[in-house]
PDB file of C-alpha atoms (C1' of nucleotides) in Angstrom:
ATOM      1  CA  UNK P 136      13.665   8.966 -23.582  1.00  0.00           C
ATOM      2  CA  UNK P 137      16.496  10.529 -21.642  1.00  0.00           C
ATOM      3  CA  UNK P 138      15.393  11.941 -18.323  1.00  0.00           C
ATOM      4  CA  UNK P 139      16.869  15.089 -16.887  1.00  0.00           C
ATOM      5  CA  UNK P 140      18.754  13.678 -13.950  1.00  0.00           C
ATOM      6  CA  UNK P 141      20.322  16.068 -11.489  1.00  0.00           C
ATOM      7  CA  UNK P 142      22.370  14.443  -8.752  1.00  0.00           C
ATOM      8  CA  UNK P 143      24.224  16.048  -5.893  1.00  0.00           C
ATOM      9  CA  UNK P 144      27.136  13.834  -4.959  1.00  0.00           C
ATOM     10  CA  UNK P 145      27.943  16.038  -1.970  1.00  0.00           C
ATOM     11  CA  UNK P 146      24.499  15.552  -0.444  1.00  0.00           C
ATOM     12  CA  UNK P 147      24.051  13.226   2.481  1.00  0.00           C
ATOM     13  CA  UNK P 148      20.964  11.905   0.732  1.00  0.00           C
ATOM     14  CA  UNK P 149      21.822   8.589  -0.911  1.00  0.00           C
ATOM     15  CA  UNK P 150      22.219   8.623  -4.678  1.00  0.00           C
ATOM     16  CA  UNK P 151      19.647   5.900  -5.237  1.00  0.00           C
ATOM     17  CA  UNK P 152      17.123   7.953  -3.269  1.00  0.00           C
ATOM     18  CA  UNK P 153      17.843  11.090  -5.252  1.00  0.00           C
ATOM     19  CA  UNK P 154      17.403   9.049  -8.402  1.00  0.00           C
ATOM     20  CA  UNK P 155      14.021   7.783  -7.206  1.00  0.00           C
ATOM     21  CA  UNK P 156      12.883  11.311  -6.449  1.00  0.00           C
ATOM     22  CA  UNK P 157      13.933  12.581  -9.860  1.00  0.00           C
ATOM     23  CA  UNK P 158      12.020   9.848 -11.617  1.00  0.00           C
ATOM     24  CA  UNK P 159       8.944  10.342  -9.446  1.00  0.00           C
ATOM     25  CA  UNK P 160       9.138  14.052 -10.170  1.00  0.00           C
ATOM     26  CA  UNK P 161       9.374  13.263 -13.874  1.00  0.00           C
ATOM     27  CA  UNK P 162       6.181  11.237 -13.604  1.00  0.00           C
ATOM     28  CA  UNK P 163       4.439  13.973 -11.631  1.00  0.00           C
ATOM     29  CA  UNK P 164       5.405  16.487 -14.317  1.00  0.00           C
ATOM     30  CA  UNK P 165       4.150  14.074 -16.962  1.00  0.00           C
ATOM     31  CA  UNK P 166       7.485  14.252 -18.673  1.00  0.00           C
ATOM     32  CA  UNK P 167       7.419  10.520 -18.095  1.00  0.00           C
ATOM     33  CA  UNK P 168       4.105   9.049 -19.192  1.00  0.00           C
ATOM     34  CA  UNK P 169       2.497   5.703 -18.380  1.00  0.00           C
ATOM     35  CA  UNK P 170       3.916   3.021 -20.630  1.00  0.00           C
ATOM     36  CA  UNK P 171       6.992   5.061 -21.496  1.00  0.00           C
ATOM     37  CA  UNK P 172      10.307   3.213 -21.465  1.00  0.00           C
ATOM     38  CA  UNK P 173      13.089   4.106 -19.063  1.00  0.00           C
ATOM     39  CA  UNK P 174      16.784   3.634 -19.804  1.00  0.00           C
ATOM     40  CA  UNK P 175      18.315   0.284 -18.947  1.00  0.00           C
ATOM     41  CA  UNK P 176      20.179   0.044 -15.684  1.00  0.00           C
ATOM     42  CA  UNK P 177      23.464  -0.102 -17.557  1.00  0.00           C
ATOM     43  CA  UNK P 178      22.913   2.817 -19.914  1.00  0.00           C
ATOM     44  CA  UNK P 179      21.507   5.084 -17.212  1.00  0.00           C
ATOM     45  CA  UNK P 180      24.363   4.191 -14.901  1.00  0.00           C
ATOM     46  CA  UNK P 181      26.848   4.972 -17.653  1.00  0.00           C
ATOM     47  CA  UNK P 182      25.066   8.223 -18.533  1.00  0.00           C
ATOM     48  CA  UNK P 183      25.225   9.681 -15.060  1.00  0.00           C
ATOM     49  CA  UNK P 184      28.490   8.023 -14.131  1.00  0.00           C
ATOM     50  CA  UNK P 185      27.394   5.745 -11.329  1.00  0.00           C
ATOM     51  CA  UNK P 186      27.287   2.044 -10.716  1.00  0.00           C
ATOM     52  CA  UNK P 187      24.712  -0.228 -12.302  1.00  0.00           C
ATOM     53  CA  UNK P 188      23.678  -1.569  -8.918  1.00  0.00           C
ATOM     54  CA  UNK P 189      22.840   1.874  -7.643  1.00  0.00           C
ATOM     55  CA  UNK P 190      20.429   2.366 -10.515  1.00  0.00           C
ATOM     56  CA  UNK P 191      19.070  -1.116  -9.982  1.00  0.00           C
ATOM     57  CA  UNK P 192      18.397  -0.374  -6.344  1.00  0.00           C
ATOM     58  CA  UNK P 193      16.384   2.696  -7.274  1.00  0.00           C
ATOM     59  CA  UNK P 194      14.465   0.767  -9.939  1.00  0.00           C
ATOM     60  CA  UNK P 195      13.682  -2.111  -7.609  1.00  0.00           C
ATOM     61  CA  UNK P 196      12.261   0.217  -5.018  1.00  0.00           C
ATOM     62  CA  UNK P 197      10.262   2.180  -7.584  1.00  0.00           C
ATOM     63  CA  UNK P 198       8.890  -1.156  -8.783  1.00  0.00           C
ATOM     64  CA  UNK P 199       7.916  -2.200  -5.282  1.00  0.00           C
ATOM     65  CA  UNK P 200       6.068   1.091  -4.819  1.00  0.00           C
ATOM     66  CA  UNK P 201       4.201   0.663  -8.082  1.00  0.00           C
ATOM     67  CA  UNK P 202       5.788   3.445 -10.134  1.00  0.00           C
ATOM     68  CA  UNK P 203       7.372   1.211 -12.750  1.00  0.00           C
ATOM     69  CA  UNK P 204       7.176  -2.279 -14.186  1.00  0.00           C
ATOM     70  CA  UNK P 205      10.217  -4.366 -14.982  1.00  0.00           C
ATOM     71  CA  UNK P 206       9.973  -6.986 -17.711  1.00  0.00           C
ATOM     72  CA  UNK P 207      12.608  -9.585 -17.113  1.00  0.00           C
ATOM     73  CA  UNK P 208      14.253  -9.659 -20.510  1.00  0.00           C
ATOM     74  CA  UNK P 209      12.669  -6.578 -21.997  1.00  0.00           C
ATOM     75  CA  UNK P 210      13.137  -3.400 -20.062  1.00  0.00           C
ATOM     76  CA  UNK P 211      11.781  -0.866 -17.619  1.00  0.00           C
ATOM     77  CA  UNK P 212       8.533   0.995 -18.180  1.00  0.00           C
ATOM     78  CA  UNK P 213       6.489   3.578 -16.315  1.00  0.00           C
ATOM     79  CA  UNK P 214       3.451   1.740 -14.957  1.00  0.00           C
ATOM     80  CA  UNK P 215       1.020   1.663 -17.931  1.00  0.00           C
ATOM     81  CA  UNK P 216      -1.968   1.469 -15.587  1.00  0.00           C
ATOM     82  CA  UNK P 217      -0.874   4.614 -13.829  1.00  0.00           C
ATOM     83  CA  UNK P 218       0.520   4.949 -10.323  1.00  0.00           C
ATOM     84  CA  UNK P 219      -1.387   3.216  -7.504  1.00  0.00           C
ATOM     85  CA  UNK P 220      -3.643   5.808  -5.917  1.00  0.00           C
ATOM     86  CA  UNK P 221      -3.150   6.941  -2.345  1.00  0.00           C
ATOM     87  CA  UNK P 222      -4.723   4.735   0.285  1.00  0.00           C
ATOM     88  CA  UNK P 223      -5.006   5.161   4.008  1.00  0.00           C
ATOM     89  CA  UNK P 224      -1.533   3.716   4.566  1.00  0.00           C
ATOM     90  CA  UNK P 225      -0.003   6.271   2.235  1.00  0.00           C
ATOM     91  CA  UNK P 226      -1.805   9.144   3.886  1.00  0.00           C
ATOM     92  CA  UNK P 227      -0.493   7.989   7.257  1.00  0.00           C
ATOM     93  CA  UNK P 228       3.022   7.756   5.852  1.00  0.00           C
ATOM     94  CA  UNK P 229       2.696  11.224   4.382  1.00  0.00           C
ATOM     95  CA  UNK P 230       1.504  12.552   7.711  1.00  0.00           C
ATOM     96  CA  UNK P 231       4.444  11.003   9.562  1.00  0.00           C
ATOM     97  CA  UNK P 232       6.879  12.598   7.131  1.00  0.00           C
ATOM     98  CA  UNK P 233       5.142  15.946   7.334  1.00  0.00           C
ATOM     99  CA  UNK P 234       4.986  15.965  11.113  1.00  0.00           C
ATOM    100  CA  UNK P 235       8.604  16.945  11.922  1.00  0.00           C
ATOM    101  CA  UNK P 236       8.550  19.586   9.192  1.00  0.00           C
ATOM    102  CA  UNK P 237       5.450  21.193  10.660  1.00  0.00           C
ATOM    103  CA  UNK P 238       6.795  20.967  14.214  1.00  0.00           C
ATOM    104  CA  UNK P 239      10.044  22.736  13.335  1.00  0.00           C
ATOM    105  CA  UNK P 240       8.206  25.313  11.271  1.00  0.00           C
ATOM    106  CA  UNK P 241       5.953  26.151  14.210  1.00  0.00           C
ATOM    107  CA  UNK P 242       9.023  26.619  16.414  1.00  0.00           C
ATOM    108  CA  UNK P 243      10.524  28.957  13.836  1.00  0.00           C
ATOM    109  CA  UNK P 244       7.407  31.052  13.514  1.00  0.00           C
ATOM    110  CA  UNK P 245       6.262  29.826  10.134  1.00  0.00           C
ATOM    111  CA  UNK P 246       2.488  29.932  10.318  1.00  0.00           C
ATOM    112  CA  UNK P 247       0.120  27.573   8.520  1.00  0.00           C
ATOM    113  CA  UNK P 248      -0.568  30.030   5.718  1.00  0.00           C
ATOM    114  CA  UNK P 249       3.107  30.447   4.868  1.00  0.00           C
ATOM    115  CA  UNK P 250       3.644  26.688   5.007  1.00  0.00           C
ATOM    116  CA  UNK P 251       0.690  26.128   2.737  1.00  0.00           C
ATOM    117  CA  UNK P 252       1.968  28.723   0.300  1.00  0.00           C
ATOM    118  CA  UNK P 253       5.199  26.763  -0.135  1.00  0.00           C
ATOM    119  CA  UNK P 254       3.144  23.643  -0.731  1.00  0.00           C
ATOM    120  CA  UNK P 255       0.894  25.386  -3.228  1.00  0.00           C
ATOM    121  CA  UNK P 256       3.861  26.720  -5.176  1.00  0.00           C
ATOM    122  CA  UNK P 257       5.328  23.230  -5.350  1.00  0.00           C
ATOM    123  CA  UNK P 258       2.024  21.852  -6.611  1.00  0.00           C
ATOM    124  CA  UNK P 259       2.014  24.513  -9.280  1.00  0.00           C
ATOM    125  CA  UNK P 260       5.644  23.915 -10.318  1.00  0.00           C
ATOM    126  CA  UNK P 261       5.406  20.142 -10.365  1.00  0.00           C
ATOM    127  CA  UNK P 262       2.256  20.128 -12.432  1.00  0.00           C
ATOM    128  CA  UNK P 263       3.843  21.965 -15.313  1.00  0.00           C
ATOM    129  CA  UNK P 264       4.030  19.661 -18.277  1.00  0.00           C
ATOM    130  CA  UNK P 265       6.910  19.845 -20.717  1.00  0.00           C
ATOM    131  CA  UNK P 266       6.526  23.380 -22.014  1.00  0.00           C
ATOM    132  CA  UNK P 267       7.614  23.331 -25.651  1.00  0.00           C
TER     133      UNK P 267
ATOM    134  CA  UNK N 293      10.830  18.148  33.624  1.00  0.00           C
ATOM    135  CA  UNK N 294      10.475  14.697  32.156  1.00  0.00           C
ATOM    136  CA  UNK N 295       9.563  14.762  28.499  1.00  0.00           C
ATOM    137  CA  UNK N 296       7.283  12.219  26.907  1.00  0.00           C
ATOM    138  CA  UNK N 297       9.740  10.381  24.715  1.00  0.00           C
ATOM    139  CA  UNK N 298       8.439   7.787  22.297  1.00  0.00           C
ATOM    140  CA  UNK N 299      11.086   5.906  20.360  1.00  0.00           C
ATOM    141  CA  UNK N 300      10.689   3.215  17.742  1.00  0.00           C
ATOM    142  CA  UNK N 301      13.735   1.015  17.831  1.00  0.00           C
ATOM    143  CA  UNK N 302      12.538  -0.892  14.770  1.00  0.00           C
ATOM    144  CA  UNK N 303      12.410   2.235  12.639  1.00  0.00           C
ATOM    145  CA  UNK N 304      15.106   2.876  10.095  1.00  0.00           C
ATOM    146  CA  UNK N 305      15.147   6.457  11.328  1.00  0.00           C
ATOM    147  CA  UNK N 306      18.149   6.907  13.640  1.00  0.00           C
ATOM    148  CA  UNK N 307      17.399   7.129  17.360  1.00  0.00           C
ATOM    149  CA  UNK N 308      19.167  10.459  17.775  1.00  0.00           C
ATOM    150  CA  UNK N 309      17.004  11.896  14.997  1.00  0.00           C
ATOM    151  CA  UNK N 310      13.808  10.602  16.564  1.00  0.00           C
ATOM    152  CA  UNK N 311      14.923  12.143  19.812  1.00  0.00           C
ATOM    153  CA  UNK N 312      15.503  15.505  18.138  1.00  0.00           C
ATOM    154  CA  UNK N 313      12.048  15.402  16.592  1.00  0.00           C
ATOM    155  CA  UNK N 314      10.384  14.582  19.890  1.00  0.00           C
ATOM    156  CA  UNK N 315      12.083  17.495  21.610  1.00  0.00           C
ATOM    157  CA  UNK N 316      11.278  19.882  18.767  1.00  0.00           C
ATOM    158  CA  UNK N 317       7.686  18.702  18.908  1.00  0.00           C
ATOM    159  CA  UNK N 318       7.678  19.327  22.653  1.00  0.00           C
ATOM    160  CA  UNK N 319       8.819  22.890  22.029  1.00  0.00           C
ATOM    161  CA  UNK N 320       6.211  23.382  19.312  1.00  0.00           C
ATOM    162  CA  UNK N 321       3.519  22.144  21.694  1.00  0.00           C
ATOM    163  CA  UNK N 322       4.881  24.495  24.371  1.00  0.00           C
ATOM    164  CA  UNK N 323       5.221  21.563  26.714  1.00  0.00           C
ATOM    165  CA  UNK N 324       8.840  22.657  26.739  1.00  0.00           C
ATOM    166  CA  UNK N 325       9.122  26.382  27.306  1.00  0.00           C
ATOM    167  CA  UNK N 326      12.031  28.769  26.720  1.00  0.00           C
ATOM    168  CA  UNK N 327      14.447  28.596  29.641  1.00  0.00           C
ATOM    169  CA  UNK N 328      13.137  25.243  30.798  1.00  0.00           C
ATOM    170  CA  UNK N 329      15.751  22.681  31.793  1.00  0.00           C
ATOM    171  CA  UNK N 330      16.158  19.409  29.939  1.00  0.00           C
ATOM    172  CA  UNK N 331      17.405  16.187  31.537  1.00  0.00           C
ATOM    173  CA  UNK N 332      21.148  15.614  31.567  1.00  0.00           C
ATOM    174  CA  UNK N 333      22.576  13.382  28.871  1.00  0.00           C
ATOM    175  CA  UNK N 334      23.150  10.650  31.427  1.00  0.00           C
ATOM    176  CA  UNK N 335      19.755  10.671  33.096  1.00  0.00           C
ATOM    177  CA  UNK N 336      17.838  10.893  29.820  1.00  0.00           C
ATOM    178  CA  UNK N 337      19.933   8.101  28.371  1.00  0.00           C
ATOM    179  CA  UNK N 338      19.245   5.958  31.420  1.00  0.00           C
ATOM    180  CA  UNK N 339      15.528   6.817  31.359  1.00  0.00           C
ATOM    181  CA  UNK N 340      14.947   5.669  27.807  1.00  0.00           C
ATOM    182  CA  UNK N 341      17.549   2.937  27.894  1.00  0.00           C
ATOM    183  CA  UNK N 342      20.021   4.194  25.335  1.00  0.00           C
ATOM    184  CA  UNK N 343      23.618   5.303  25.317  1.00  0.00           C
ATOM    185  CA  UNK N 344      24.733   8.649  26.678  1.00  0.00           C
ATOM    186  CA  UNK N 345      26.466   9.477  23.405  1.00  0.00           C
ATOM    187  CA  UNK N 346      23.275   9.030  21.428  1.00  0.00           C
ATOM    188  CA  UNK N 347      21.557  11.626  23.589  1.00  0.00           C
ATOM    189  CA  UNK N 348      24.596  13.863  23.348  1.00  0.00           C
ATOM    190  CA  UNK N 349      24.514  13.670  19.562  1.00  0.00           C
ATOM    191  CA  UNK N 350      20.889  14.808  19.534  1.00  0.00           C
ATOM    192  CA  UNK N 351      21.634  17.623  22.003  1.00  0.00           C
ATOM    193  CA  UNK N 352      24.648  18.842  20.034  1.00  0.00           C
ATOM    194  CA  UNK N 353      22.640  19.048  16.857  1.00  0.00           C
ATOM    195  CA  UNK N 354      19.725  20.774  18.584  1.00  0.00           C
ATOM    196  CA  UNK N 355      22.230  23.250  19.981  1.00  0.00           C
ATOM    197  CA  UNK N 356      23.718  23.919  16.560  1.00  0.00           C
ATOM    198  CA  UNK N 357      20.244  24.584  15.182  1.00  0.00           C
ATOM    199  CA  UNK N 358      19.445  27.018  17.984  1.00  0.00           C
ATOM    200  CA  UNK N 359      16.802  25.019  19.863  1.00  0.00           C
ATOM    201  CA  UNK N 360      18.750  24.627  23.084  1.00  0.00           C
ATOM    202  CA  UNK N 361      21.678  26.071  24.987  1.00  0.00           C
ATOM    203  CA  UNK N 362      24.263  23.965  26.750  1.00  0.00           C
ATOM    204  CA  UNK N 363      26.077  25.389  29.752  1.00  0.00           C
ATOM    205  CA  UNK N 364      29.329  23.537  30.197  1.00  0.00           C
ATOM    206  CA  UNK N 365      29.084  22.629  33.862  1.00  0.00           C
ATOM    207  CA  UNK N 366      25.453  23.434  34.433  1.00  0.00           C
ATOM    208  CA  UNK N 367      23.018  21.760  32.139  1.00  0.00           C
ATOM    209  CA  UNK N 368      20.802  21.882  29.073  1.00  0.00           C
ATOM    210  CA  UNK N 369      18.092  24.460  28.612  1.00  0.00           C
ATOM    211  CA  UNK N 370      15.523  25.317  25.951  1.00  0.00           C
ATOM    212  CA  UNK N 371      16.742  28.499  24.273  1.00  0.00           C
ATOM    213  CA  UNK N 372      15.538  31.293  26.621  1.00  0.00           C
ATOM    214  CA  UNK N 373      15.466  33.792  23.742  1.00  0.00           C
ATOM    215  CA  UNK N 374      13.145  31.520  21.778  1.00  0.00           C
ATOM    216  CA  UNK N 375      13.969  29.538  18.656  1.00  0.00           C
ATOM    217  CA  UNK N 376      15.699  31.396  15.796  1.00  0.00           C
ATOM    218  CA  UNK N 377      13.010  32.477  13.383  1.00  0.00           C
ATOM    219  CA  UNK N 378      12.844  31.107   9.852  1.00  0.00           C
ATOM    220  CA  UNK N 379      15.088  32.833   7.337  1.00  0.00           C
ATOM    221  CA  UNK N 380      15.390  32.377   3.612  1.00  0.00           C
ATOM    222  CA  UNK N 381      17.769  29.449   4.066  1.00  0.00           C
ATOM    223  CA  UNK N 382      15.275  27.622   6.236  1.00  0.00           C
ATOM    224  CA  UNK N 383      12.459  28.193   3.790  1.00  0.00           C
ATOM    225  CA  UNK N 384      14.604  26.767   1.008  1.00  0.00           C
ATOM    226  CA  UNK N 385      15.431  23.762   3.143  1.00  0.00           C
ATOM    227  CA  UNK N 386      11.765  23.266   3.939  1.00  0.00           C
ATOM    228  CA  UNK N 387      10.931  23.466   0.277  1.00  0.00           C
ATOM    229  CA  UNK N 388      13.538  20.872  -0.638  1.00  0.00           C
ATOM    230  CA  UNK N 389      12.153  18.487   1.966  1.00  0.00           C
ATOM    231  CA  UNK N 390       8.585  19.095   0.866  1.00  0.00           C
ATOM    232  CA  UNK N 391       9.331  18.656  -2.811  1.00  0.00           C
ATOM    233  CA  UNK N 392       9.523  14.835  -2.975  1.00  0.00           C
ATOM    234  CA  UNK N 393       6.448  14.529  -0.784  1.00  0.00           C
ATOM    235  CA  UNK N 394       4.441  16.727  -3.108  1.00  0.00           C
ATOM    236  CA  UNK N 395       5.765  14.950  -6.212  1.00  0.00           C
ATOM    237  CA  UNK N 396       4.759  11.516  -4.956  1.00  0.00           C
ATOM    238  CA  UNK N 397       1.408  12.812  -3.775  1.00  0.00           C
ATOM    239  CA  UNK N 398       0.677  14.220  -7.224  1.00  0.00           C
ATOM    240  CA  UNK N 399       1.497  10.839  -8.764  1.00  0.00           C
ATOM    241  CA  UNK N 400      -0.869   9.143  -6.343  1.00  0.00           C
ATOM    242  CA  UNK N 401      -3.728  11.508  -7.026  1.00  0.00           C
ATOM    243  CA  UNK N 402      -3.585  13.480  -3.817  1.00  0.00           C
ATOM    244  CA  UNK N 403      -4.618  16.976  -4.813  1.00  0.00           C
ATOM    245  CA  UNK N 404      -3.408  20.184  -3.216  1.00  0.00           C
ATOM    246  CA  UNK N 405      -6.503  20.544  -1.054  1.00  0.00           C
ATOM    247  CA  UNK N 406      -6.120  17.094   0.493  1.00  0.00           C
ATOM    248  CA  UNK N 407      -2.424  17.690   1.068  1.00  0.00           C
ATOM    249  CA  UNK N 408      -3.144  21.003   2.716  1.00  0.00           C
ATOM    250  CA  UNK N 409      -5.773  19.406   4.919  1.00  0.00           C
ATOM    251  CA  UNK N 410      -3.176  17.022   6.341  1.00  0.00           C
ATOM    252  CA  UNK N 411      -0.901  19.976   6.979  1.00  0.00           C
ATOM    253  CA  UNK N 412      -3.656  21.977   8.618  1.00  0.00           C
ATOM    254  CA  UNK N 413      -4.554  19.104  10.922  1.00  0.00           C
ATOM    255  CA  UNK N 414      -0.913  18.795  11.968  1.00  0.00           C
ATOM    256  CA  UNK N 415      -0.751  22.511  12.691  1.00  0.00           C
ATOM    257  CA  UNK N 416      -3.849  22.143  14.831  1.00  0.00           C
ATOM    258  CA  UNK N 417      -2.552  19.071  16.709  1.00  0.00           C
ATOM    259  CA  UNK N 418       0.925  20.437  17.319  1.00  0.00           C
ATOM    260  CA  UNK N 419      -0.346  23.734  18.635  1.00  0.00           C
ATOM    261  CA  UNK N 420      -2.265  22.134  21.474  1.00  0.00           C
ATOM    262  CA  UNK N 421      -0.690  23.142  24.746  1.00  0.00           C
ATOM    263  CA  UNK N 422      -0.635  20.826  27.710  1.00  0.00           C
ATOM    264  CA  UNK N 423      -4.312  20.335  28.335  1.00  0.00           C
ATOM    265  CA  UNK N 424      -4.799  19.882  32.065  1.00  0.00           C
TER     266      UNK N 424
ATOM    267  C1'  DC K   7      36.612  18.731  51.658  1.00  0.00           C
ATOM    268  C1'  DT K   8      34.361  15.121  49.669  1.00  0.00           C
ATOM    269  C1'  DA K   9      30.935  13.172  46.743  1.00  0.00           C
ATOM    270  C1'  DA K  10      27.875  13.516  43.233  1.00  0.00           C
ATOM    271  C1'  DC K  11      26.729  15.717  39.549  1.00  0.00           C
ATOM    272  C1'  DT K  12      27.403  18.485  34.904  1.00  0.00           C
ATOM    273  C1'  DG K  13      29.093  18.350  29.656  1.00  0.00           C
ATOM    274  C1'  DT K  14      33.160  16.899  27.027  1.00  0.00           C
ATOM    275  C1'  DT K  15      36.642  14.132  24.964  1.00  0.00           C
ATOM    276  C1'  DA K  16      38.975   9.978  23.550  1.00  0.00           C
ATOM    277  C1'  DT K  17      39.158   5.301  22.006  1.00  0.00           C
ATOM    278  C1'  DA K  18      37.342   1.050  20.460  1.00  0.00           C
ATOM    279  C1'  DT K  19      33.963  -2.199  18.690  1.00  0.00           C
ATOM    280  C1'  DT K  20      29.930  -3.853  16.304  1.00  0.00           C
ATOM    281  C1'  DA K  21      26.437  -3.556  12.841  1.00  0.00           C
ATOM    282  C1'  DT K  22      24.285  -1.592   8.987  1.00  0.00           C
ATOM    283  C1'  DC K  23      24.099   0.727   4.743  1.00  0.00           C
ATOM    284  C1'  DA K  24      25.690   3.073   0.446  1.00  0.00           C
ATOM    285  C1'  DA K  25      28.401   2.549  -3.416  1.00  0.00           C
ATOM    286  C1'  DT K  26      31.574   0.402  -6.134  1.00  0.00           C
ATOM    287  C1'  DA K  27      33.777  -3.458  -8.906  1.00  0.00           C
ATOM    288  C1'  DT K  28      33.737  -7.890 -11.410  1.00  0.00           C
ATOM    289  C1'  DA K  29      31.652 -11.635 -13.059  1.00  0.00           C
ATOM    290  C1'  DA K  30      28.485 -14.666 -14.603  1.00  0.00           C
ATOM    291  C1'  DC K  31      23.573 -16.402 -15.951  1.00  0.00           C
ATOM    292  C1'  DA K  32      19.371 -16.617 -18.781  1.00  0.00           C
ATOM    293  C1'  DG K  33      16.565 -15.056 -21.891  1.00  0.00           C
ATOM    294  C1'  DT K  34      15.477 -11.432 -26.324  1.00  0.00           C
ATOM    295  C1'  DT K  35      16.290  -9.412 -30.226  1.00  0.00           C
ATOM    296  C1'  DA K  36      18.736  -7.531 -34.372  1.00  0.00           C
TER     297       DA K  36
ATOM    298  C1'  DT X 270      26.195 -15.053 -33.470  1.00  0.00           C
ATOM    299  C1'  DA X 271      26.488 -10.687 -31.060  1.00  0.00           C
ATOM    300  C1'  DA X 272      24.605  -7.269 -28.390  1.00  0.00           C
ATOM    301  C1'  DC X 273      21.420  -6.282 -25.430  1.00  0.00           C
ATOM    302  C1'  DT X 274      17.967  -6.968 -21.301  1.00  0.00           C
ATOM    303  C1'  DG X 275      17.372  -7.693 -15.848  1.00  0.00           C
ATOM    304  C1'  DT X 276      19.208 -10.651 -12.220  1.00  0.00           C
ATOM    305  C1'  DT X 277      22.267 -12.779  -8.983  1.00  0.00           C
ATOM    306  C1'  DA X 278      26.465 -13.533  -6.432  1.00  0.00           C
ATOM    307  C1'  DT X 279      30.570 -12.084  -4.118  1.00  0.00           C
ATOM    308  C1'  DA X 280      33.755  -8.824  -2.298  1.00  0.00           C
ATOM    309  C1'  DT X 281      35.540  -4.455  -0.834  1.00  0.00           C
ATOM    310  C1'  DT X 282      35.596   0.260   0.726  1.00  0.00           C
ATOM    311  C1'  DG X 283      33.820   4.052   3.359  1.00  0.00           C
ATOM    312  C1'  DA X 284      30.520   6.299   6.264  1.00  0.00           C
ATOM    313  C1'  DT X 285      27.322   6.318   9.896  1.00  0.00           C
ATOM    314  C1'  DA X 286      24.704   4.696  14.056  1.00  0.00           C
ATOM    315  C1'  DA X 287      25.016   2.908  18.432  1.00  0.00           C
ATOM    316  C1'  DT X 288      27.239   0.955  22.077  1.00  0.00           C
ATOM    317  C1'  DA X 289      30.826   0.509  25.903  1.00  0.00           C
ATOM    318  C1'  DT X 290      34.459   2.285  29.030  1.00  0.00           C
ATOM    319  C1'  DA X 291      37.106   5.613  30.783  1.00  0.00           C
ATOM    320  C1'  DA X 292      38.808   9.764  32.059  1.00  0.00           C
ATOM    321  C1'  DC X 293      38.875  15.115  32.536  1.00  0.00           C
ATOM    322  C1'  DA X 294      37.362  19.584  34.360  1.00  0.00           C
ATOM    323  C1'  DG X 295      34.545  22.285  36.478  1.00  0.00           C
ATOM    324  C1'  DT X 296      29.897  22.948  39.948  1.00  0.00           C
ATOM    325  C1'  DT X 297      27.391  22.229  43.585  1.00  0.00           C
ATOM    326  C1'  DA X 298      25.237  19.976  47.699  1.00  0.00           C
ATOM    327  C1'  DG X 299      26.068  17.683  52.105  1.00  0.00           C
TER     328       DG X 299
END
DNA sequence: CTAACTGTTATATTATCAATATAACAGTTA
DNA sequence: TAACTGTTATATTGATAATATAACAGTTAG
């Protein structure tokens, strides 16, 4: 029930964004499974020592992107139907985010194979289920 | 001398960041070569219709990251010694930026091969030199 | 020498966003 | 009834992005 949340308060990346990423990573790792309940905005906020609205902001955005469902007077749940699959729009978005990373890497002499190796390692790491 | 600058003023991405990316992309494409002069902060700002300080902010950051050199009373130049090659720190940074992209892609059913294909296409596109 | 150009610095203002703090509302459930 | 859900409203603080002027200190072309 309790997710492993690791926030860096010194980072310039907003807290609500970091929170989104952690939850998405949890889903990717299948530590969070479809239908599974997430902590309430208040309890999660209290747990990690931040404001309720910051958690709410992350939840609202995750909802809008199809990762979670929010039942008005019940609670928050990982989308039971699974996450909406990638469409053309997502692939374009992905490409636009990847573009500056590739450009800088080319400048710095990182060739495609090295770049792909980093990607492959991440795919491997993030596919590990909860190893008991 | 004049770079193809394409800014999206509606984007939530800061202008100075977009500007940095465009210049880095120009260097990757070898449209901007080591030693080549860049427009002055004032002329570039006037060209694309933004403030001089916004251009300066982009230049300062590009300088700090080793992409350009700034001669106090001369001008701005693409680093004649080439761009500092990737070290361990850069690879870690790259990994941390790639991580959320991979996580979301896994959730959305984009497998490693599809992800790599996008990367490969970007490497191909960004390596095209100025085709005359 | 003057005029026009370089980057740099300083100061100020406006707008937006991130994060916090309280507080209340409307349903659910134990 | 009491404790819990998400939601909404309002306000404040701090940081950042972008703009606007203005001036300074060197360089260089006419």
